[in-house]
Coordinates of C-alpha atoms and ligand atoms in Angstrom, one line a residue:
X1 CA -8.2 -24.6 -5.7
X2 CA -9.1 -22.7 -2.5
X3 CA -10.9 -19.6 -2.7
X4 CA -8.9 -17.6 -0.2
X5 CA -6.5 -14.7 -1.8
X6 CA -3.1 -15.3 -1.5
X7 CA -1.3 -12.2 -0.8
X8 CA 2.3 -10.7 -1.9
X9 CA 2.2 -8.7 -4.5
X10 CA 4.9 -8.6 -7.4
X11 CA 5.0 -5.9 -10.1
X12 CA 7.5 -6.8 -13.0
X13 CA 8.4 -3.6 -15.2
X14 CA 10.1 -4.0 -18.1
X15 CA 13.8 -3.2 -18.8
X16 CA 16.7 -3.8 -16.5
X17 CA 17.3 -6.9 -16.8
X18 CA 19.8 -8.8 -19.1
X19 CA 18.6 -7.8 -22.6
X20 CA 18.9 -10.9 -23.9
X21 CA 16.6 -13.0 -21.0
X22 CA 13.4 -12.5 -19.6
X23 CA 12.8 -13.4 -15.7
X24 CA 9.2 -16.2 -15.8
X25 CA 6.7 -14.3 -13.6
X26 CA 5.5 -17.2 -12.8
X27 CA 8.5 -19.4 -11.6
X28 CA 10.9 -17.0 -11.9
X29 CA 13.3 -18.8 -14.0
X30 CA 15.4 -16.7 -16.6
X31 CA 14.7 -17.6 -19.9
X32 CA 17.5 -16.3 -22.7
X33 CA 15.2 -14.7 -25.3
X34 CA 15.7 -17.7 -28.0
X35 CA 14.9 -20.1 -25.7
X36 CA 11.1 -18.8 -25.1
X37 CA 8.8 -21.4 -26.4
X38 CA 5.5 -21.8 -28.3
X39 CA 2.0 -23.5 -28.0
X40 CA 0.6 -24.0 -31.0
X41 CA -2.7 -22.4 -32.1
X42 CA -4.6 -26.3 -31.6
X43 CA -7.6 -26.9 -33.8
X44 CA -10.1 -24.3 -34.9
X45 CA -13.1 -25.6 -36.8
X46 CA -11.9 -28.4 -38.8
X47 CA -9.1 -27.0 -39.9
X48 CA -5.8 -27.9 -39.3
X49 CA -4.4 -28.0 -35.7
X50 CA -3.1 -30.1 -32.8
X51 CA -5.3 -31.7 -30.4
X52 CA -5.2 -30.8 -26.7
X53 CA -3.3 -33.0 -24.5
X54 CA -2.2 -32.9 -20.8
X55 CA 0.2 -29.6 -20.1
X56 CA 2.3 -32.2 -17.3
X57 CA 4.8 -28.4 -16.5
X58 CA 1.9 -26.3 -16.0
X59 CA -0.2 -29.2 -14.3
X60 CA 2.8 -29.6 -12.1
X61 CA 2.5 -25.8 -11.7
X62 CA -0.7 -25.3 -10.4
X63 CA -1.5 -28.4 -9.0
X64 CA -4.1 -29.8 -11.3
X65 CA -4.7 -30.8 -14.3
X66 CA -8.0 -29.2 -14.6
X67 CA -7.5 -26.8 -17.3
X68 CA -3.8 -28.2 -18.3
X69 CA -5.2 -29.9 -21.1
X70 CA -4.1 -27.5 -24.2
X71 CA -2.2 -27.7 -27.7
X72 CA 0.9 -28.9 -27.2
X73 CA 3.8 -26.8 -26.4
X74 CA 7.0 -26.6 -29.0
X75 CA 10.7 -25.0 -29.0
X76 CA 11.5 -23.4 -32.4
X77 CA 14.3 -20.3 -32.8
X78 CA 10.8 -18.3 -34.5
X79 CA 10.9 -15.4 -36.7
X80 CA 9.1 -12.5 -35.5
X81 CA 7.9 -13.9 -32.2
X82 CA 6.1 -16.8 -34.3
X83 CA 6.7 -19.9 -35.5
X84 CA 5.6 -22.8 -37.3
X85 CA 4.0 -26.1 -35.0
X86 CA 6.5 -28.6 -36.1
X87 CA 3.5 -31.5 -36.1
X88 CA 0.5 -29.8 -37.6
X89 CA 2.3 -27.0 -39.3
X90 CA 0.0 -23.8 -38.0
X91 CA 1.5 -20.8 -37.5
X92 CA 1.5 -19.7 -33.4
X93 CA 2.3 -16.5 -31.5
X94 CA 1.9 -18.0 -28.3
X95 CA 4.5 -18.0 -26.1
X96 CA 5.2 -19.6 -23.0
X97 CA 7.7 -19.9 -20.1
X98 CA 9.9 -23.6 -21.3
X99 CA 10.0 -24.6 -17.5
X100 CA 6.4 -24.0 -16.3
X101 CA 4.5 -23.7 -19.6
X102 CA 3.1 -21.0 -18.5
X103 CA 2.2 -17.7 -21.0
X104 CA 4.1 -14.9 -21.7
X105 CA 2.6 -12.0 -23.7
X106 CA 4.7 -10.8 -26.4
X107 CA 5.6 -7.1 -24.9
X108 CA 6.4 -9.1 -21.8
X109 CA 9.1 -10.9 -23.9
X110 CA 9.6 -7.9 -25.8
X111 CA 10.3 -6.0 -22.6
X112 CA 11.7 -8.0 -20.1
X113 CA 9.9 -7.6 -16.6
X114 CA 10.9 -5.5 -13.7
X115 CA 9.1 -7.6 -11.1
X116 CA 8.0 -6.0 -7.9
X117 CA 7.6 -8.0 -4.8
X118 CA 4.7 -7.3 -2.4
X119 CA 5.4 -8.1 1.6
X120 CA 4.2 -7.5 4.5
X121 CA 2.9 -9.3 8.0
X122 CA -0.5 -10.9 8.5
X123 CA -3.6 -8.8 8.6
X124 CA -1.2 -5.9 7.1
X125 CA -3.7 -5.5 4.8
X126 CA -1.7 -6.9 1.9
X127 CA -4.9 -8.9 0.0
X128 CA -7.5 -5.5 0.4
X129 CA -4.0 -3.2 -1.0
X130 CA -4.1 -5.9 -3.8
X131 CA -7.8 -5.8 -4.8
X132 CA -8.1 -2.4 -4.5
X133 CA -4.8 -1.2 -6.5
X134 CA -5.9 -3.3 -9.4
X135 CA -9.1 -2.0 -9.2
X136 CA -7.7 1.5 -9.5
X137 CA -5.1 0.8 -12.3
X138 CA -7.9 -0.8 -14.3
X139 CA -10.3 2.8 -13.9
X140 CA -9.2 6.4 -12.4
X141 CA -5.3 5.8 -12.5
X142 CA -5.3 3.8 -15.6
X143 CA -7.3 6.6 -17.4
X144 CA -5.3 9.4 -15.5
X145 CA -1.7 7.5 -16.8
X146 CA -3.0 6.9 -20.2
X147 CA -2.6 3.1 -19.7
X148 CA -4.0 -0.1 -19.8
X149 CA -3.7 -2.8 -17.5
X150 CA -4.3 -6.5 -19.0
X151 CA -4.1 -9.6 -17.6
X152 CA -2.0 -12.2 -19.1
X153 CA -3.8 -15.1 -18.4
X154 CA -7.1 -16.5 -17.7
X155 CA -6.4 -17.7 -14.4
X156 CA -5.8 -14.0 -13.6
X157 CA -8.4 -12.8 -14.6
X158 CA -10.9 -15.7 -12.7
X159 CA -9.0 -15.4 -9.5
X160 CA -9.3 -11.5 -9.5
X161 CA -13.3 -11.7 -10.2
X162 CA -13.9 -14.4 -7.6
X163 CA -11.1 -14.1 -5.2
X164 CA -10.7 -10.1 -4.7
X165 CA -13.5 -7.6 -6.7
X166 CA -16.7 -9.9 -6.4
X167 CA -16.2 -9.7 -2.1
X168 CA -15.1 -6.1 -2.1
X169 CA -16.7 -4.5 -4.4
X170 CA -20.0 -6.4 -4.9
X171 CA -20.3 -8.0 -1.8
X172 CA -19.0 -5.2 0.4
X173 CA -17.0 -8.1 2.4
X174 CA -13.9 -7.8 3.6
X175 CA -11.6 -10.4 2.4
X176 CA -10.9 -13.7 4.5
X177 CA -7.2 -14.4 5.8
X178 CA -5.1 -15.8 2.9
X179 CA -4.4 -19.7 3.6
X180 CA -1.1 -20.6 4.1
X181 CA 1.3 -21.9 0.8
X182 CA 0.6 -25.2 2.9
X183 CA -2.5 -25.4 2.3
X184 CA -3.5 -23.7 -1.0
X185 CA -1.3 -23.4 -4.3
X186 CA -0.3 -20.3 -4.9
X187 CA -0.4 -18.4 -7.8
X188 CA 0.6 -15.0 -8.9
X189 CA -1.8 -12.5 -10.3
X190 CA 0.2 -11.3 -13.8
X191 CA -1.0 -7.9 -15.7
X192 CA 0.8 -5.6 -18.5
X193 CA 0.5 -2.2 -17.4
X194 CA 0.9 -0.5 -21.0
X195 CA 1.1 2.9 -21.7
X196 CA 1.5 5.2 -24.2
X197 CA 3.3 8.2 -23.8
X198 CA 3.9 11.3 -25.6
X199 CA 7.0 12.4 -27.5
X200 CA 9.4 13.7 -25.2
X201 CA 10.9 17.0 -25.6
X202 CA 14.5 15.9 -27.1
X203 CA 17.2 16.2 -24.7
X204 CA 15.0 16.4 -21.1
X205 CA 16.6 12.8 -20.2
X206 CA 19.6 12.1 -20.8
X207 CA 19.9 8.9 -23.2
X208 CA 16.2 9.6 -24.2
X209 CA 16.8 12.0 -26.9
X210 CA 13.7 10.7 -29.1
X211 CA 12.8 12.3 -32.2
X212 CA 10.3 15.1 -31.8
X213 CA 6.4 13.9 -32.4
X214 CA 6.8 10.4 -31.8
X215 CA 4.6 8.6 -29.5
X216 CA 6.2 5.7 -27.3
X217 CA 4.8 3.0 -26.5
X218 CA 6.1 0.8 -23.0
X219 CA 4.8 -1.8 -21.4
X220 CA 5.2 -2.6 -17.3
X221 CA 4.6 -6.7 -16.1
X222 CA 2.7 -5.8 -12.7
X223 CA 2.9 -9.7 -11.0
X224 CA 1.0 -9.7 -7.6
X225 CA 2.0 -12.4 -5.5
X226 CA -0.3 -12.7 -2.5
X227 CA 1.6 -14.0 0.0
X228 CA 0.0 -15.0 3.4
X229 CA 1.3 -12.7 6.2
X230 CA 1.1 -16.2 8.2
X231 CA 4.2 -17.7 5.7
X232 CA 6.5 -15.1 6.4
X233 CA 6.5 -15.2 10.5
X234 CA 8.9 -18.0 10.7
X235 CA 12.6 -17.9 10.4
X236 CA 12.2 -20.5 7.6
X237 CA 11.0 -18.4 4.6
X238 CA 10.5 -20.7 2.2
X239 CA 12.1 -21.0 -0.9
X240 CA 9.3 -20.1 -3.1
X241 CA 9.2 -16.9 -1.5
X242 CA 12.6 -16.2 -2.0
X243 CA 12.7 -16.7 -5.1
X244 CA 10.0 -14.5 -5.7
X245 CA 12.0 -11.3 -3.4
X246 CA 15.4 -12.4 -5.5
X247 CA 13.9 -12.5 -8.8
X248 CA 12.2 -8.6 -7.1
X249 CA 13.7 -5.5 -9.0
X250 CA 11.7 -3.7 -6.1
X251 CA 9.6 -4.6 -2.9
X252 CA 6.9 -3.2 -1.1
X253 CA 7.0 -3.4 2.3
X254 CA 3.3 -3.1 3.7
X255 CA 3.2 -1.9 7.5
X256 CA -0.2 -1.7 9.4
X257 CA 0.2 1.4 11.8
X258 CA -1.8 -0.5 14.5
X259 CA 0.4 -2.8 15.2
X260 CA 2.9 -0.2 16.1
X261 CA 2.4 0.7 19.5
X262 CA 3.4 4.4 19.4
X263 CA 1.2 5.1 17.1
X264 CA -2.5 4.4 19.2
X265 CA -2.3 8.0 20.4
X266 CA -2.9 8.5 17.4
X267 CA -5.7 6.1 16.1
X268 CA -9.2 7.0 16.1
X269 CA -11.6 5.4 18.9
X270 CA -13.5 3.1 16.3
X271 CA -10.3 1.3 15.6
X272 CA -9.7 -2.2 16.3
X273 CA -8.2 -2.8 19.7
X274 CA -4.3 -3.4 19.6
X275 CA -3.2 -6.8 18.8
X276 CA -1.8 -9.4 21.1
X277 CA 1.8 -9.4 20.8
X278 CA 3.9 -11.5 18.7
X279 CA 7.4 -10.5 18.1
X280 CA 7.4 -12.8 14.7
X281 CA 4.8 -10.2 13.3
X282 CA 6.1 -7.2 14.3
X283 CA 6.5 -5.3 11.4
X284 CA 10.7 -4.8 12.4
X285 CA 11.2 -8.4 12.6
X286 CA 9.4 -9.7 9.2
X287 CA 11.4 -6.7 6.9
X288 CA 14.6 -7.6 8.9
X289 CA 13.4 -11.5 8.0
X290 CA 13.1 -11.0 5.0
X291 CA 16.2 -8.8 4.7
X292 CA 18.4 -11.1 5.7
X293 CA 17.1 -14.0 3.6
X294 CA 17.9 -11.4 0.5
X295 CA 21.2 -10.7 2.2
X296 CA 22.1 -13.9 2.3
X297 CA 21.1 -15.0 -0.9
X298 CA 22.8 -12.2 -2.7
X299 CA 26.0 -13.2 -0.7
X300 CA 26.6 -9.3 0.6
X301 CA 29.4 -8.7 2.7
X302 CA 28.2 -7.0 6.2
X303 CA 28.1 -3.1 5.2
X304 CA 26.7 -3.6 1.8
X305 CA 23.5 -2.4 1.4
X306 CA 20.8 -4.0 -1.2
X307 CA 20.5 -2.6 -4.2
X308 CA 16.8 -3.6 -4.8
X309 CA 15.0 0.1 -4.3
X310 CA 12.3 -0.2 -1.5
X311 CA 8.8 1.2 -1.0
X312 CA 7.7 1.1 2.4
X313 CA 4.2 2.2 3.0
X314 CA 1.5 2.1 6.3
X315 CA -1.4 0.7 5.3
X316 CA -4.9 1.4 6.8
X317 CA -4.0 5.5 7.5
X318 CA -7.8 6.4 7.5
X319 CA -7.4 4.9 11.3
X320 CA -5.4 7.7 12.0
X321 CA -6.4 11.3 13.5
X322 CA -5.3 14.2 10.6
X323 CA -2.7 16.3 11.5
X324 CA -4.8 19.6 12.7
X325 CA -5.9 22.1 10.4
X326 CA -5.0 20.2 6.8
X327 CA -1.5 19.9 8.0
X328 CA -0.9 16.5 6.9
X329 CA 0.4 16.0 3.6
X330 CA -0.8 12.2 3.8
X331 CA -4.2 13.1 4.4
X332 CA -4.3 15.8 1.4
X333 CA -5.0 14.2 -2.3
X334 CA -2.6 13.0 -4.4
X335 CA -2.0 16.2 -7.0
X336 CA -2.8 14.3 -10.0
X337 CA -1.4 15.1 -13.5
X338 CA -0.6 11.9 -14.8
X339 CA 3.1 12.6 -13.8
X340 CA 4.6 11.9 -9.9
X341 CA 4.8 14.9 -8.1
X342 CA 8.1 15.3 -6.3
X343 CA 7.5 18.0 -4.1
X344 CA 4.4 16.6 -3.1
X345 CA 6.7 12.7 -2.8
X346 CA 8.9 14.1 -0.6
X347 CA 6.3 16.0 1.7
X348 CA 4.8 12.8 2.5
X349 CA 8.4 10.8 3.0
X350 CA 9.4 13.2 5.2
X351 CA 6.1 13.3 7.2
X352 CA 5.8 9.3 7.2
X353 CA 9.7 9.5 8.5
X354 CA 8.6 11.8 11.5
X355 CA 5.4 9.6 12.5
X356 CA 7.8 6.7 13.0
X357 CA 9.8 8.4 15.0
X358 CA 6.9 9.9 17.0
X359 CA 5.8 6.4 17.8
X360 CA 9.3 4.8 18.7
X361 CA 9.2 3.1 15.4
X362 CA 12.5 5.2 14.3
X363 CA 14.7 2.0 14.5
X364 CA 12.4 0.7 11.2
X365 CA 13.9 4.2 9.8
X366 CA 17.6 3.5 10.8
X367 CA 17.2 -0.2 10.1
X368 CA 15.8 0.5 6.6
X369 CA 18.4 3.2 5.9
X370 CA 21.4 0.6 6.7
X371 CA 20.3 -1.9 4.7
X372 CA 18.7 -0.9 1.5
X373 CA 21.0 1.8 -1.0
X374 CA 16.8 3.7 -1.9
X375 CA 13.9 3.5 0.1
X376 CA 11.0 5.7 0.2
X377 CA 7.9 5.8 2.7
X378 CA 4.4 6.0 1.8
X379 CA 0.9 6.1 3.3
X380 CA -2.3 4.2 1.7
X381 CA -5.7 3.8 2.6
X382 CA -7.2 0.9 0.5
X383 CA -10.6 0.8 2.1
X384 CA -10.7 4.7 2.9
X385 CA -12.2 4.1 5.5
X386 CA -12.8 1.9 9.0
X387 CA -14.8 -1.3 8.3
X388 CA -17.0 -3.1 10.8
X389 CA -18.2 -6.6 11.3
X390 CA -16.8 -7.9 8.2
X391 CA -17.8 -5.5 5.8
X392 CA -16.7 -1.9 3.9
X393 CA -17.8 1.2 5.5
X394 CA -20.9 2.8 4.2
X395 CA -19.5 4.9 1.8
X396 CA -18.0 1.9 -0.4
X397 CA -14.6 1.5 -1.0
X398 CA -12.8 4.9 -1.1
X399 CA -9.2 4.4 -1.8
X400 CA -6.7 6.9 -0.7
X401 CA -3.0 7.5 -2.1
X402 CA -3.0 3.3 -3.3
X403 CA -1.0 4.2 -6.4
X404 CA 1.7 6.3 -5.1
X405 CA 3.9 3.5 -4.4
X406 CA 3.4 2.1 -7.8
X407 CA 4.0 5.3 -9.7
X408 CA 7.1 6.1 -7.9
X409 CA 8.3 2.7 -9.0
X410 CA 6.9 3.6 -12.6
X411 CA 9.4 7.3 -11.8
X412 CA 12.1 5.2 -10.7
X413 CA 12.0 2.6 -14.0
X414 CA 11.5 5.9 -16.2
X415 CA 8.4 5.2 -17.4
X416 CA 6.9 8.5 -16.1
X417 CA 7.9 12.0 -15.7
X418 CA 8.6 13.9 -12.4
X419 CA 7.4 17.6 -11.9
X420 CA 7.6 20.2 -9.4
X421 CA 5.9 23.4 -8.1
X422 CA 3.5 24.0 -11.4
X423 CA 5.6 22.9 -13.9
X424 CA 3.5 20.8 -16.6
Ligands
GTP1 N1 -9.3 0.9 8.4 C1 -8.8 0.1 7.4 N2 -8.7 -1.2 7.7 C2 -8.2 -2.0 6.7 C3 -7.8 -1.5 5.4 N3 -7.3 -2.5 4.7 C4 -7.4 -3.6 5.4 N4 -8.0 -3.3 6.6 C5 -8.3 -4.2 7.7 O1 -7.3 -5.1 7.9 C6 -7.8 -6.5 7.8 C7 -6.8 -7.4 7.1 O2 -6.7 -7.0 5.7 P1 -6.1 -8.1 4.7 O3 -6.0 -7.3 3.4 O4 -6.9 -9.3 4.7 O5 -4.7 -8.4 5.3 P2 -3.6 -9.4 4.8 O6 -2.3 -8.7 4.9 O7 -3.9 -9.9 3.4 O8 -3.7 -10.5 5.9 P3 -3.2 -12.1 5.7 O9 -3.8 -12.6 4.5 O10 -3.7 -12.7 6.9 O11 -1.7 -12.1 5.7 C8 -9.1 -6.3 7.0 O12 -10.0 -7.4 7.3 C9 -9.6 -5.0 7.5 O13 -10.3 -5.1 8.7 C10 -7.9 0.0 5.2 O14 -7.5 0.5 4.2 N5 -8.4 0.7 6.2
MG2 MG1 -4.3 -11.7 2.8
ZN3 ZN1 8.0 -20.2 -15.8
ZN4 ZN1 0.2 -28.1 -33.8

């Protein structure tokens, strides 16, 4: 399997989907809840057990059969989210998609997944945004939302080691271009985010009215996708990827400011020289690509908008001059109280909304705002910072605002609380 990251980024969140199916985060099939299979628990020790043979769905699925040789997989109604291996008799909690064979934890099939699609052109910054937001979930977010982030398979957890945190964060490297779908399988990366959250106050939203003192506990299926920016420039999306937007219950858009050429006023010296130009990677002409494909696929009638809500954000913002005297709301810190700070959500929409316009991007404004019923604009700095020759600044990697998409999407799915001015 190549080594290069594959980037498009997916975050599933549990909860609006049919109650009775769960969308595969790996092939995006919807599985009705009875229909979710089992593997069995195979043989530990001499005990009892079935022995591993080939997986032929899940070898199909990631294009080799190395490490598709496992216990076999069963369908059985369960009881409890287990059941009884119908040769060898063992009990088994494992549960896995019936078309790919693939796992899927039990609070993912408690809860079914929202799934969030990551997009954006090449060298967006799309594989660094990936790396570095798991990176954060995993320490100072996680901690600062009370939640854990847990990958559901081993894969995951191999490919995030050796394909994203070993070269950024041990190495200092920046990461290489993602191959093409062409060339390399792809493969989502698949995470819970769970978190525990304290009783609400009865009554504060409506349909939540929980008894007083009661903890809750909800669980968020983050599935990054990394998509090469190269895949999405022709007209031709393919299939794979639209399944991936259409099974989406959001997107993230990821926009690299320097490709906008408004916006160089604005860029500091040390910045990378523009790009040549392309139309096909123009930021416009991917989101309208990829717009249309959804349009079409939904079957919307001219007028309609999508109803899928929309993050877009600019990637790479420590390229850009501050505002003078800390007027940038962007460039401030994220006020962080484990809660999304609306005042603070819609200084910095309303700020991102005016630097498109400054830099003749306003049609990406217009554009957006005819075609999608929510969207919101962000501004991330993975890196923190400008890289040179092929490595991370000297200060390390010092993310900026990386989350705020995320926990806006967390806001939206009403998984955490919104407060204003210095309300707790
Ligand atoms: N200044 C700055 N540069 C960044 C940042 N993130 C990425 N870059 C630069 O952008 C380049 C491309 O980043 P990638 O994350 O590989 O972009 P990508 O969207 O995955 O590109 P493809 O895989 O080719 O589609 C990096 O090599 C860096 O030079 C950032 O936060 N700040
Ligand atoms: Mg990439
Ligand atoms: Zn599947
Ligand atoms: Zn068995």
């Amino acid at each position: 399997m190549g080594s290069q990251s594959r980037i498009s980024a997916r975050i599933a969140l549990p909860g609006l989907r049919a109650d009775d199916e769960v969308c595969c985060p790996y092939c995006f099939e919807r599985v009705p809840r009875q229909r979710i299979a089992f593997r069995c628990m195979g043989r530990a020790g001499r005990g009892q057990g079935c022995d591993p043979v080939l997986d032929e769905e899940l070898a199909a699925y990631t294009g080799s059969a190395a490490g598709a040789s496992l216990p076999p997989v069963f369908e059985a109604p369960g009881r409890g989210g287990r059941a009884d291996c119908p040769r060898c008799g063992r009990t088994t909690g494992r549960r896995v998609c019936p078309h790919c064979h693939n796992p899927l934890p039990p609070a993912y099939c408690e809860s079914p997944g929202r799934i969030v699609a990551l997009v954006g052109a090449k060298n967006a910054g799309k594989s660094t945004y990936i790396a570095v937001l798991l990176h954060e979930l995993m320490n100072r977010v996680g901690t600062e939302l009370d939640a854990s982030l847990v990958a559901c398979d081993d894969r995951t957890i191999d490919r995030y080691k050796r394909d994203f945190a070993r070269p950024l964060y041990d190495e200092h490297r920046l990461l290489p271009t993602t191959a093409s779908a062409a060339t390399a399988p792809r493969e989502p990366l698949v995470y819970l985010l769970t978190r525990t959250r304290p009783a609400r106050r009865a009554g504060r939203r409506l349909g939540a009215r929980l008894p007083l003192g009661r903890e809750r506990t909800e669980s968020l299926a983050l599935v990054l996708f990394d998509t090469a920016g190269e895949d999405l420039r022709s007209r031709d999306v393919r299939d794979l990827h639209l399944r991936y937007l259409e099974a989406a219950d959001a997107i993230v858009f990821l926009v690299d400011p320097l490709e906008l050429p408004g916006a160089r006023a604005m860029v500091r010296d040390e910045a990378p020289p523009p790009p040549r130009t392309d139309p096909d990677s123009e930021p416009i002409n991917v989101i309208a690509r990829v717009t249309e494909a959804l349009r079409q696929r939904r079957g919307l009638r001219p007028g309609e908008r999508l109803p899928v809500p929309v993050a877009v954000a600019l990637t790479k913002i420590d390229a850009l001059l501050p505002a003078p005297a800390g007027q940038s709301p962007l460039h401030r810190s994220r006020p962080s109280r484990g809660a999304l700070d609306l005042d603070d959500r819609e200084a910095v929409d309303a700020q991102v909304r005016g630097l498109l316009h400054d830099w003749e991007a306003g049609q990406l404004d217009v554009y957006l705002r005819q075609q999608y019923a929510e969207y919101a604009l962000f501004g991330v700095s993975a890196l923190g910072g400008m890289p040179s020759r092929g490595r991370v600044g000297a200060g390390g990697v010092r993310p900026h605002r990386v989350e705020d998409p995320l926990l806006w999407l967390l806001y939206r799915f009403g998984m955490l609380d919104g407060t204003r001015g210095n309300e707790v």
